[in-house]
CSV table of C-alpha atoms in Angstrom, one decimal:
chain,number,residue,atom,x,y,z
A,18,UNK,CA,87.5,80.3,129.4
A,19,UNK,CA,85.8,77.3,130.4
A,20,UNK,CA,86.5,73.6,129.3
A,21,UNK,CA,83.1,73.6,127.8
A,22,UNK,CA,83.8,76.4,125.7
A,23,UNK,CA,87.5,74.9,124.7
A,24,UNK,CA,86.5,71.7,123.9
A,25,UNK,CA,83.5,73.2,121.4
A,26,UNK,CA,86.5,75.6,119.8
A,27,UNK,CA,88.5,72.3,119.6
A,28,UNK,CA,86.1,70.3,118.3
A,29,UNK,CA,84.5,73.1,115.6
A,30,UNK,CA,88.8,73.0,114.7
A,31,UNK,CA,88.8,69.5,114.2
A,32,UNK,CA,85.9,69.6,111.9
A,33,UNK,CA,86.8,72.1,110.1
A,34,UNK,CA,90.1,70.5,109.5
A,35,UNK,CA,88.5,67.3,108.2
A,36,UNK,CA,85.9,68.6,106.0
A,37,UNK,CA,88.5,70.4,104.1
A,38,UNK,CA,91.1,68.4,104.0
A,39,UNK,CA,88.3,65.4,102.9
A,40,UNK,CA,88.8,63.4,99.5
A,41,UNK,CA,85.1,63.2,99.5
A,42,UNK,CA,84.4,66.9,99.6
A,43,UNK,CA,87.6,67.6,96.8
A,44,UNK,CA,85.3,65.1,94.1
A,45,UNK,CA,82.5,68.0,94.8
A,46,UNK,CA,85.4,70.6,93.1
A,47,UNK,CA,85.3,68.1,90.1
A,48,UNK,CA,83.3,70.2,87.4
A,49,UNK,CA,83.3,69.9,83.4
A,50,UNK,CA,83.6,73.1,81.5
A,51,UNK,CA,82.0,73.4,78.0
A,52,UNK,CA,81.9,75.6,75.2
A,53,UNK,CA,78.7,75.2,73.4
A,54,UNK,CA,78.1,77.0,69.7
A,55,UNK,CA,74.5,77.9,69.2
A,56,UNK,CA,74.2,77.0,64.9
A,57,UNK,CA,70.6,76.7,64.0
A,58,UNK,CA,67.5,78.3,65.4
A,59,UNK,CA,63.8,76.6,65.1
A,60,UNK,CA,61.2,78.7,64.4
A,61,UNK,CA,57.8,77.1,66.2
A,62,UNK,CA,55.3,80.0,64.5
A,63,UNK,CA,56.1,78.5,60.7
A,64,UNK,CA,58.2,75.5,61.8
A,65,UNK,CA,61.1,76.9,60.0
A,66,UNK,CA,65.2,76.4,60.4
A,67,UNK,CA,67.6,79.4,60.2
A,68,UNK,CA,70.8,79.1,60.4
A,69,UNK,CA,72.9,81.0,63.4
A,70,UNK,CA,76.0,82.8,63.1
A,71,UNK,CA,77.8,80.7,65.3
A,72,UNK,CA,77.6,81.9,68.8
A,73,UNK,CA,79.7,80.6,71.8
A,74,UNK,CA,78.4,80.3,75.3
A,75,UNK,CA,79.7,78.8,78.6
A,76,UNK,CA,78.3,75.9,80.5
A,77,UNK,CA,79.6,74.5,83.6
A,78,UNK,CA,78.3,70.8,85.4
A,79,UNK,CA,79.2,70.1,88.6
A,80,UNK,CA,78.2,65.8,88.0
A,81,UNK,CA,79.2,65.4,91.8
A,82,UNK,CA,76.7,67.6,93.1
A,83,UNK,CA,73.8,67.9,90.3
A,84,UNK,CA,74.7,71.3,89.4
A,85,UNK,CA,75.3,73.2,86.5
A,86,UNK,CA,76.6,77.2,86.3
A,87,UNK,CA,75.6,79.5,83.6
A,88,UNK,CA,75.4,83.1,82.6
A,89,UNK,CA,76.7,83.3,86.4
A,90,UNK,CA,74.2,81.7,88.3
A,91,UNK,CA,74.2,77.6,89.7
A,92,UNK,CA,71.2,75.7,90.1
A,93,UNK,CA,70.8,72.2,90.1
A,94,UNK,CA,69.5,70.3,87.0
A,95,UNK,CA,67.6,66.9,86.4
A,96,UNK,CA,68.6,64.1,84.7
A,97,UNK,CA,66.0,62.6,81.9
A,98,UNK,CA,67.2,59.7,79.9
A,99,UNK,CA,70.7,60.4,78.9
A,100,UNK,CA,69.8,64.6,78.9
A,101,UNK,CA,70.5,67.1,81.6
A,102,UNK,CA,68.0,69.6,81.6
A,103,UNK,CA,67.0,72.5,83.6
A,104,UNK,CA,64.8,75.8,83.2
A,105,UNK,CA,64.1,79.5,84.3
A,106,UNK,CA,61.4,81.3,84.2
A,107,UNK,CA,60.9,85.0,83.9
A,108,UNK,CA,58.9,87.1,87.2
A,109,UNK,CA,55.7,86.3,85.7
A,110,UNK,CA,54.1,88.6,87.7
A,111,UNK,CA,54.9,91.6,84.7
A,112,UNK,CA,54.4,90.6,81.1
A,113,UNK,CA,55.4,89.3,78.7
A,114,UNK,CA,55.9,85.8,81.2
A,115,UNK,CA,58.9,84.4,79.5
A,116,UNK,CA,60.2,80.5,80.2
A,117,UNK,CA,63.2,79.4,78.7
A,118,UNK,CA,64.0,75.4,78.8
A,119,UNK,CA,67.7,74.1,78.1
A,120,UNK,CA,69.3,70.2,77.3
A,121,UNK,CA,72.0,68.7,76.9
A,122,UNK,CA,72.6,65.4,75.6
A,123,UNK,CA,75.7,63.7,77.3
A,124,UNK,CA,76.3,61.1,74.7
A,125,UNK,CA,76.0,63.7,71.2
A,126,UNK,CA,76.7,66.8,73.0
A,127,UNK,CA,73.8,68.8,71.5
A,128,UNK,CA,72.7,71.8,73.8
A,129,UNK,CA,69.6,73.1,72.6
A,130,UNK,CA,67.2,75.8,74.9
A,131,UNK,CA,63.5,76.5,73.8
A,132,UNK,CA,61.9,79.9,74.5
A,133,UNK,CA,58.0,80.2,75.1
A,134,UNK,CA,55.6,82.5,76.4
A,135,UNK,CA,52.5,82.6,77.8
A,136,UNK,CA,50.1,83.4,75.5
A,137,UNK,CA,47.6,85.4,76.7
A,138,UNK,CA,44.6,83.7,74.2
A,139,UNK,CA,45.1,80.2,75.0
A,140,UNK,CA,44.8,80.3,79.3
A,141,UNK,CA,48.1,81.6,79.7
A,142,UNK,CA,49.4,78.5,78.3
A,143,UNK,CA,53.0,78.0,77.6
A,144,UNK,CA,53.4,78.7,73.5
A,145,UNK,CA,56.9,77.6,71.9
A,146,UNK,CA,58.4,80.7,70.3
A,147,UNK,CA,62.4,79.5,69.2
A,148,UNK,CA,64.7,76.5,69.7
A,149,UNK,CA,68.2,77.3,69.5
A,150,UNK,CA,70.3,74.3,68.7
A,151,UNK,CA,74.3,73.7,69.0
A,152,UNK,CA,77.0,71.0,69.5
A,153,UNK,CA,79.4,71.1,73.2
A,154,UNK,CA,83.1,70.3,73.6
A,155,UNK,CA,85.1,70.3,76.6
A,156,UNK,CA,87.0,73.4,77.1
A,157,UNK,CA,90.1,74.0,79.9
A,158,UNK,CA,91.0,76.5,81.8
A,159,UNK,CA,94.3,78.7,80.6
A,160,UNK,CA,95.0,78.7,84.6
């Protein structure tokens, strides 16, 4: 082994060391977990209200890093006024092209996603279908 090749090993050690031992890189394992129930759904065809039985789903933000997790996948999310918001889109490749849009207010807590769809007689422009609305709380983990 040559001193080159120690020192590297030595080094890559040391900064491995660091990075994880690092108060900066423990306020990226800061993360808020929330329970969202889904109430009320919009209708956009007949501009409508129904009512929901109250459904529960899990949303987590990571505020450090700009992230959010839900139904198992984390991608990062944009900030617009005092809302977090962030999208996904179906392959639109194979119809029907599906795009569903989700918010959540920080200050009131109201999640709310929209569903729309490209409609085929308008351009393929994006056409509102529902907008499920709910209210967030802070949840903890058992363990």
């Amino acid at each position: 082994m040559t001193y080159n090749s120690s020192m590297k090993k030595l080094l890559l050690v040391i900064f491995l060391f660091l990075s994880i031992n690092n108060p900066i890189s423990a306020a990226y394992d800061d993360k808020v977990n929330l329970t969202c129930t889904l109430y009320e759904t919009f209708h956009w065809d007949d501009l409508t209200t129904s009512k929901l039985k109250p459904e529960d789903v899990s949303l987590v933000i990571h505020p450090e890093l700009g992230t959010y997790t839900f139904k198992g996948a984390t991608h990062f999310y944009f900030e617009v006024g005092n809302e977090i918001q962030f999208s996904y889109n179906s392959n639109c490749s194979d119809l029907p092209c599906m795009k569903t849009d989700y918010s959540l207010d920080r200050t009131s807590a109201v999640y709310q996603y929209t569903l729309s769809y490209k409609d085929l007689t308008t351009n393929n422009k994006w056409k509102k279908a529902l907008t499920h609305k709910g209210k967030c709380k802070i949840t903890e983990n058992l363990f």
